PDB file of C-alpha atoms in Angstrom:
ATOM      1  CA  UNK A   1     -68.225 -87.059  82.358  1.00  0.00           C
ATOM      2  CA  UNK A   2     -68.016 -86.967  77.855  1.00  0.00           C
ATOM      3  CA  UNK A   3     -64.799 -87.591  77.174  1.00  0.00           C
ATOM      4  CA  UNK A   4     -63.345 -86.511  73.937  1.00  0.00           C
ATOM      5  CA  UNK A   5     -60.547 -88.201  72.276  1.00  0.00           C
ATOM      6  CA  UNK A   6     -57.844 -86.125  71.556  1.00  0.00           C
ATOM      7  CA  UNK A   7     -55.350 -86.819  68.183  1.00  0.00           C
ATOM      8  CA  UNK A   8     -51.988 -84.644  69.583  1.00  0.00           C
ATOM      9  CA  UNK A   9     -49.207 -83.394  66.737  1.00  0.00           C
ATOM     10  CA  UNK A  10     -46.472 -82.274  66.402  1.00  0.00           C
ATOM     11  CA  UNK A  11     -47.480 -78.083  64.828  1.00  0.00           C
ATOM     12  CA  UNK A  12     -43.453 -77.420  63.260  1.00  0.00           C
ATOM     13  CA  UNK A  13     -43.756 -80.524  61.251  1.00  0.00           C
ATOM     14  CA  UNK A  14     -47.235 -82.493  61.888  1.00  0.00           C
ATOM     15  CA  UNK A  15     -45.753 -85.780  62.820  1.00  0.00           C
ATOM     16  CA  UNK A  16     -48.899 -87.319  65.234  1.00  0.00           C
ATOM     17  CA  UNK A  17     -47.688 -88.058  68.977  1.00  0.00           C
ATOM     18  CA  UNK A  18     -50.322 -89.211  70.340  1.00  0.00           C
ATOM     19  CA  UNK A  19     -53.974 -89.303  70.937  1.00  0.00           C
ATOM     20  CA  UNK A  20     -55.429 -88.920  74.819  1.00  0.00           C
ATOM     21  CA  UNK A  21     -58.954 -88.126  76.284  1.00  0.00           C
ATOM     22  CA  UNK A  22     -60.354 -84.302  76.932  1.00  0.00           C
ATOM     23  CA  UNK A  23     -62.613 -83.978  79.413  1.00  0.00           C
ATOM     24  CA  UNK A  24     -64.577 -80.535  80.124  1.00  0.00           C
ATOM     25  CA  UNK A  25     -61.669 -80.058  83.006  1.00  0.00           C
ATOM     26  CA  UNK A  26     -59.033 -80.789  80.838  1.00  0.00           C
ATOM     27  CA  UNK A  27     -59.913 -78.481  77.302  1.00  0.00           C
ATOM     28  CA  UNK A  28     -60.306 -76.125  79.880  1.00  0.00           C
ATOM     29  CA  UNK A  29     -57.156 -76.060  81.740  1.00  0.00           C
ATOM     30  CA  UNK A  30     -55.339 -76.372  78.671  1.00  0.00           C
ATOM     31  CA  UNK A  31     -57.126 -72.975  77.029  1.00  0.00           C
ATOM     32  CA  UNK A  32     -56.353 -71.162  80.622  1.00  0.00           C
ATOM     33  CA  UNK A  33     -52.367 -72.357  80.930  1.00  0.00           C
ATOM     34  CA  UNK A  34     -51.363 -73.084  77.267  1.00  0.00           C
ATOM     35  CA  UNK A  35     -49.974 -76.580  77.966  1.00  0.00           C
ATOM     36  CA  UNK A  36     -51.939 -80.241  77.268  1.00  0.00           C
ATOM     37  CA  UNK A  37     -54.601 -81.419  80.216  1.00  0.00           C
ATOM     38  CA  UNK A  38     -56.066 -84.682  79.327  1.00  0.00           C
ATOM     39  CA  UNK A  39     -58.593 -86.942  81.495  1.00  0.00           C
ATOM     40  CA  UNK A  40     -56.853 -90.599  82.312  1.00  0.00           C
ATOM     41  CA  UNK A  41     -59.137 -93.282  82.213  1.00  0.00           C
ATOM     42  CA  UNK A  42     -56.867 -95.350  83.455  1.00  0.00           C
ATOM     43  CA  UNK A  43     -56.224 -93.243  87.013  1.00  0.00           C
ATOM     44  CA  UNK A  44     -59.663 -91.730  86.422  1.00  0.00           C
ATOM     45  CA  UNK A  45     -58.311 -87.977  87.163  1.00  0.00           C
ATOM     46  CA  UNK A  46     -56.962 -84.882  85.646  1.00  0.00           C
ATOM     47  CA  UNK A  47     -53.236 -84.461  84.241  1.00  0.00           C
ATOM     48  CA  UNK A  48     -50.671 -82.153  83.158  1.00  0.00           C
ATOM     49  CA  UNK A  49     -48.965 -83.708  80.412  1.00  0.00           C
ATOM     50  CA  UNK A  50     -45.222 -83.217  81.366  1.00  0.00           C
ATOM     51  CA  UNK A  51     -46.220 -83.251  84.794  1.00  0.00           C
ATOM     52  CA  UNK A  52     -43.520 -85.901  86.515  1.00  0.00           C
ATOM     53  CA  UNK A  53     -41.694 -86.192  82.834  1.00  0.00           C
ATOM     54  CA  UNK A  54     -40.885 -82.828  82.333  1.00  0.00           C
ATOM     55  CA  UNK A  55     -42.124 -83.787  78.802  1.00  0.00           C
ATOM     56  CA  UNK A  56     -44.741 -80.821  78.510  1.00  0.00           C
ATOM     57  CA  UNK A  57     -46.933 -79.266  75.125  1.00  0.00           C
ATOM     58  CA  UNK A  58     -47.528 -76.046  74.535  1.00  0.00           C
ATOM     59  CA  UNK A  59     -50.506 -75.746  72.555  1.00  0.00           C
ATOM     60  CA  UNK A  60     -50.518 -74.362  69.357  1.00  0.00           C
ATOM     61  CA  UNK A  61     -54.228 -74.161  68.300  1.00  0.00           C
ATOM     62  CA  UNK A  62     -57.197 -76.559  69.035  1.00  0.00           C
ATOM     63  CA  UNK A  63     -59.578 -77.110  65.985  1.00  0.00           C
ATOM     64  CA  UNK A  64     -63.220 -78.934  66.391  1.00  0.00           C
ATOM     65  CA  UNK A  65     -64.570 -81.398  63.918  1.00  0.00           C
ATOM     66  CA  UNK A  66     -67.031 -80.513  61.937  1.00  0.00           C
ATOM     67  CA  UNK A  67     -69.086 -82.661  64.650  1.00  0.00           C
ATOM     68  CA  UNK A  68     -67.575 -81.139  67.762  1.00  0.00           C
ATOM     69  CA  UNK A  69     -67.080 -84.844  69.428  1.00  0.00           C
ATOM     70  CA  UNK A  70     -63.013 -85.092  68.510  1.00  0.00           C
ATOM     71  CA  UNK A  71     -60.163 -82.464  68.788  1.00  0.00           C
ATOM     72  CA  UNK A  72     -56.648 -82.184  66.613  1.00  0.00           C
ATOM     73  CA  UNK A  73     -54.332 -80.523  69.240  1.00  0.00           C
ATOM     74  CA  UNK A  74     -51.729 -78.635  67.815  1.00  0.00           C
ATOM     75  CA  UNK A  75     -48.155 -78.741  70.233  1.00  0.00           C
ATOM     76  CA  UNK A  76     -44.879 -77.821  70.141  1.00  0.00           C
ATOM     77  CA  UNK A  77     -43.838 -81.141  72.503  1.00  0.00           C
ATOM     78  CA  UNK A  78     -40.934 -80.047  75.104  1.00  0.00           C
ATOM     79  CA  UNK A  79     -39.063 -83.561  74.341  1.00  0.00           C
ATOM     80  CA  UNK A  80     -41.207 -87.198  73.961  1.00  0.00           C
ATOM     81  CA  UNK A  81     -45.235 -87.823  74.211  1.00  0.00           C
ATOM     82  CA  UNK A  82     -44.941 -91.038  74.262  1.00  0.00           C
ATOM     83  CA  UNK A  83     -44.868 -92.755  78.052  1.00  0.00           C
ATOM     84  CA  UNK A  84     -41.687 -94.986  76.665  1.00  0.00           C
ATOM     85  CA  UNK A  85     -39.891 -92.138  75.883  1.00  0.00           C
ATOM     86  CA  UNK A  86     -40.355 -91.991  72.936  1.00  0.00           C
ATOM     87  CA  UNK A  87     -41.238 -89.036  70.378  1.00  0.00           C
ATOM     88  CA  UNK A  88     -45.099 -90.182  69.293  1.00  0.00           C
ATOM     89  CA  UNK A  89     -46.802 -93.484  70.457  1.00  0.00           C
ATOM     90  CA  UNK A  90     -48.052 -94.344  66.757  1.00  0.00           C
ATOM     91  CA  UNK A  91     -43.960 -95.327  65.841  1.00  0.00           C
ATOM     92  CA  UNK A  92     -45.066 -96.211  61.616  1.00  0.00           C
ATOM     93  CA  UNK A  93     -46.347 -93.169  60.890  1.00  0.00           C
ATOM     94  CA  UNK A  94     -43.890 -91.839  57.877  1.00  0.00           C
ATOM     95  CA  UNK A  95     -43.919 -87.596  58.521  1.00  0.00           C
ATOM     96  CA  UNK A  96     -44.224 -85.225  55.687  1.00  0.00           C
ATOM     97  CA  UNK A  97     -42.523 -85.224  52.964  1.00  0.00           C
ATOM     98  CA  UNK A  98     -40.981 -81.752  53.262  1.00  0.00           C
ATOM     99  CA  UNK A  99     -39.938 -82.551  56.951  1.00  0.00           C
ATOM    100  CA  UNK A 100     -38.565 -86.159  55.888  1.00  0.00           C
ATOM    101  CA  UNK A 101     -35.922 -84.121  53.375  1.00  0.00           C
ATOM    102  CA  UNK A 102     -35.173 -81.925  55.737  1.00  0.00           C
ATOM    103  CA  UNK A 103     -33.918 -85.235  57.454  1.00  0.00           C
ATOM    104  CA  UNK A 104     -32.111 -86.589  55.242  1.00  0.00           C
ATOM    105  CA  UNK A 105     -30.607 -82.866  54.170  1.00  0.00           C
ATOM    106  CA  UNK A 106     -29.665 -82.714  57.487  1.00  0.00           C
ATOM    107  CA  UNK A 107     -28.382 -85.804  57.192  1.00  0.00           C
ATOM    108  CA  UNK A 108     -26.089 -85.146  54.295  1.00  0.00           C
ATOM    109  CA  UNK A 109     -25.462 -81.669  55.399  1.00  0.00           C
ATOM    110  CA  UNK A 110     -24.072 -83.469  58.531  1.00  0.00           C
ATOM    111  CA  UNK A 111     -22.114 -86.543  57.253  1.00  0.00           C
ATOM    112  CA  UNK A 112     -20.877 -85.621  53.716  1.00  0.00           C
ATOM    113  CA  UNK A 113     -20.668 -89.084  52.758  1.00  0.00           C
ATOM    114  CA  UNK A 114     -19.352 -89.659  48.752  1.00  0.00           C
ATOM    115  CA  UNK A 115     -21.075 -89.515  46.252  1.00  0.00           C
ATOM    116  CA  UNK A 116     -23.991 -87.376  47.274  1.00  0.00           C
ATOM    117  CA  UNK A 117     -25.494 -85.060  45.536  1.00  0.00           C
ATOM    118  CA  UNK A 118     -26.451 -81.808  48.179  1.00  0.00           C
ATOM    119  CA  UNK A 119     -22.939 -82.870  49.915  1.00  0.00           C
ATOM    120  CA  UNK A 120     -22.013 -82.159  47.281  1.00  0.00           C
ATOM    121  CA  UNK A 121     -23.511 -78.220  46.872  1.00  0.00           C
ATOM    122  CA  UNK A 122     -22.683 -78.596  51.089  1.00  0.00           C
ATOM    123  CA  UNK A 123     -19.136 -78.499  49.967  1.00  0.00           C
ATOM    124  CA  UNK A 124     -18.950 -76.333  47.646  1.00  0.00           C
ATOM    125  CA  UNK A 125     -20.583 -74.005  49.278  1.00  0.00           C
ATOM    126  CA  UNK A 126     -23.497 -70.961  49.750  1.00  0.00           C
ATOM    127  CA  UNK A 127     -22.422 -69.431  46.901  1.00  0.00           C
ATOM    128  CA  UNK A 128     -23.526 -73.218  44.415  1.00  0.00           C
ATOM    129  CA  UNK A 129     -25.816 -73.367  45.957  1.00  0.00           C
ATOM    130  CA  UNK A 130     -27.601 -69.782  45.111  1.00  0.00           C
ATOM    131  CA  UNK A 131     -26.848 -70.230  41.967  1.00  0.00           C
ATOM    132  CA  UNK A 132     -28.436 -73.627  41.202  1.00  0.00           C
ATOM    133  CA  UNK A 133     -31.524 -71.638  42.846  1.00  0.00           C
ATOM    134  CA  UNK A 134     -31.413 -68.994  40.514  1.00  0.00           C
ATOM    135  CA  UNK A 135     -30.708 -71.485  37.424  1.00  0.00           C
ATOM    136  CA  UNK A 136     -33.932 -74.028  39.203  1.00  0.00           C
ATOM    137  CA  UNK A 137     -36.662 -70.331  39.592  1.00  0.00           C
ATOM    138  CA  UNK A 138     -35.508 -69.524  36.156  1.00  0.00           C
ATOM    139  CA  UNK A 139     -36.418 -73.398  34.726  1.00  0.00           C
ATOM    140  CA  UNK A 140     -40.036 -72.659  36.723  1.00  0.00           C
ATOM    141  CA  UNK A 141     -40.529 -69.859  34.685  1.00  0.00           C
ATOM    142  CA  UNK A 142     -39.878 -71.016  31.581  1.00  0.00           C
ATOM    143  CA  UNK A 143     -42.202 -73.964  32.376  1.00  0.00           C
ATOM    144  CA  UNK A 144     -44.634 -71.978  33.314  1.00  0.00           C
ATOM    145  CA  UNK A 145     -44.820 -70.027  30.512  1.00  0.00           C
ATOM    146  CA  UNK A 146     -45.869 -73.523  28.494  1.00  0.00           C
ATOM    147  CA  UNK A 147     -44.309 -75.825  29.417  1.00  0.00           C
ATOM    148  CA  UNK A 148     -46.227 -79.578  30.070  1.00  0.00           C
ATOM    149  CA  UNK A 149     -48.091 -79.487  34.093  1.00  0.00           C
ATOM    150  CA  UNK A 150     -45.873 -82.461  34.547  1.00  0.00           C
ATOM    151  CA  UNK A 151     -42.799 -80.423  33.755  1.00  0.00           C
ATOM    152  CA  UNK A 152     -44.161 -77.561  36.079  1.00  0.00           C
ATOM    153  CA  UNK A 153     -44.157 -79.894  39.348  1.00  0.00           C
ATOM    154  CA  UNK A 154     -40.492 -81.440  38.459  1.00  0.00           C
ATOM    155  CA  UNK A 155     -38.588 -77.869  38.187  1.00  0.00           C
ATOM    156  CA  UNK A 156     -41.569 -76.509  41.074  1.00  0.00           C
ATOM    157  CA  UNK A 157     -39.527 -79.748  43.318  1.00  0.00           C
ATOM    158  CA  UNK A 158     -36.485 -78.803  41.574  1.00  0.00           C
ATOM    159  CA  UNK A 159     -37.055 -75.441  42.626  1.00  0.00           C
ATOM    160  CA  UNK A 160     -38.382 -76.823  46.740  1.00  0.00           C
ATOM    161  CA  UNK A 161     -35.419 -79.447  47.095  1.00  0.00           C
ATOM    162  CA  UNK A 162     -32.717 -76.250  45.922  1.00  0.00           C
ATOM    163  CA  UNK A 163     -34.099 -74.062  48.350  1.00  0.00           C
ATOM    164  CA  UNK A 164     -34.652 -76.095  51.300  1.00  0.00           C
ATOM    165  CA  UNK A 165     -30.618 -77.248  50.813  1.00  0.00           C
ATOM    166  CA  UNK A 166     -29.913 -73.415  51.647  1.00  0.00           C
ATOM    167  CA  UNK A 167     -32.412 -73.303  54.531  1.00  0.00           C
ATOM    168  CA  UNK A 168     -30.710 -76.653  55.566  1.00  0.00           C
ATOM    169  CA  UNK A 169     -27.594 -74.476  55.162  1.00  0.00           C
ATOM    170  CA  UNK A 170     -28.409 -71.638  57.082  1.00  0.00           C
ATOM    171  CA  UNK A 171     -30.127 -73.548  59.401  1.00  0.00           C
ATOM    172  CA  UNK A 172     -33.502 -72.631  58.252  1.00  0.00           C
ATOM    173  CA  UNK A 173     -36.544 -75.026  59.149  1.00  0.00           C
ATOM    174  CA  UNK A 174     -40.132 -75.233  57.536  1.00  0.00           C
ATOM    175  CA  UNK A 175     -41.601 -74.239  60.520  1.00  0.00           C
ATOM    176  CA  UNK A 176     -40.434 -71.611  60.394  1.00  0.00           C
ATOM    177  CA  UNK A 177     -41.272 -70.310  57.070  1.00  0.00           C
ATOM    178  CA  UNK A 178     -45.357 -71.733  57.878  1.00  0.00           C
ATOM    179  CA  UNK A 179     -45.213 -70.056  60.731  1.00  0.00           C
ATOM    180  CA  UNK A 180     -44.245 -66.242  59.074  1.00  0.00           C
ATOM    181  CA  UNK A 181     -46.989 -67.117  56.448  1.00  0.00           C
ATOM    182  CA  UNK A 182     -49.159 -67.967  59.067  1.00  0.00           C
ATOM    183  CA  UNK A 183     -48.070 -64.771  60.855  1.00  0.00           C
ATOM    184  CA  UNK A 184     -49.185 -63.046  56.245  1.00  0.00           C
ATOM    185  CA  UNK A 185     -52.344 -64.307  56.546  1.00  0.00           C
ATOM    186  CA  UNK A 186     -53.637 -63.872  59.893  1.00  0.00           C
ATOM    187  CA  UNK A 187     -52.855 -59.702  58.464  1.00  0.00           C
ATOM    188  CA  UNK A 188     -54.379 -60.374  55.699  1.00  0.00           C
ATOM    189  CA  UNK A 189     -57.077 -61.690  57.449  1.00  0.00           C
ATOM    190  CA  UNK A 190     -57.397 -58.178  59.754  1.00  0.00           C
ATOM    191  CA  UNK A 191     -57.142 -56.104  56.501  1.00  0.00           C
TER     192      UNK A 191
END
């Protein structure tokens, strides 16, 4: 029986959740049910992730590598991926930059620590946040019209930061934005 390593990652954050193994049967069950199924090397049997814990994983996408001997399975997890109760089996893999930013901003929104710029924006309210986005968007346009590349990158980072503040204030996540962009890309591919 041929086993294929399957790297499972959170489709919303990009975080690596676990490395498991699939065979033809578990891959077919995964595609058929839309949830992850693996081959347990220790029990020598097929297993449905979350069968006993309830921590299922809804499959969003399966990508094969160029040789067809490894997979990346993007999922929306319903609870922790690790048998220990941890979100991921890999504790020291840093989250993506935008997700780290959102985590910090959500904390600032909730706790409003004194001296925090983002906490000040949240306290000042939506109109102040929107004003900053307008200012930063204008600075991006000015930088794009002839400033050095480094200045443009810096201004885009400022705009993304302030957009992220608005997103936290509005309860919107980057995964939703990416989902909308994916839907648009699908529309473009069909035309």
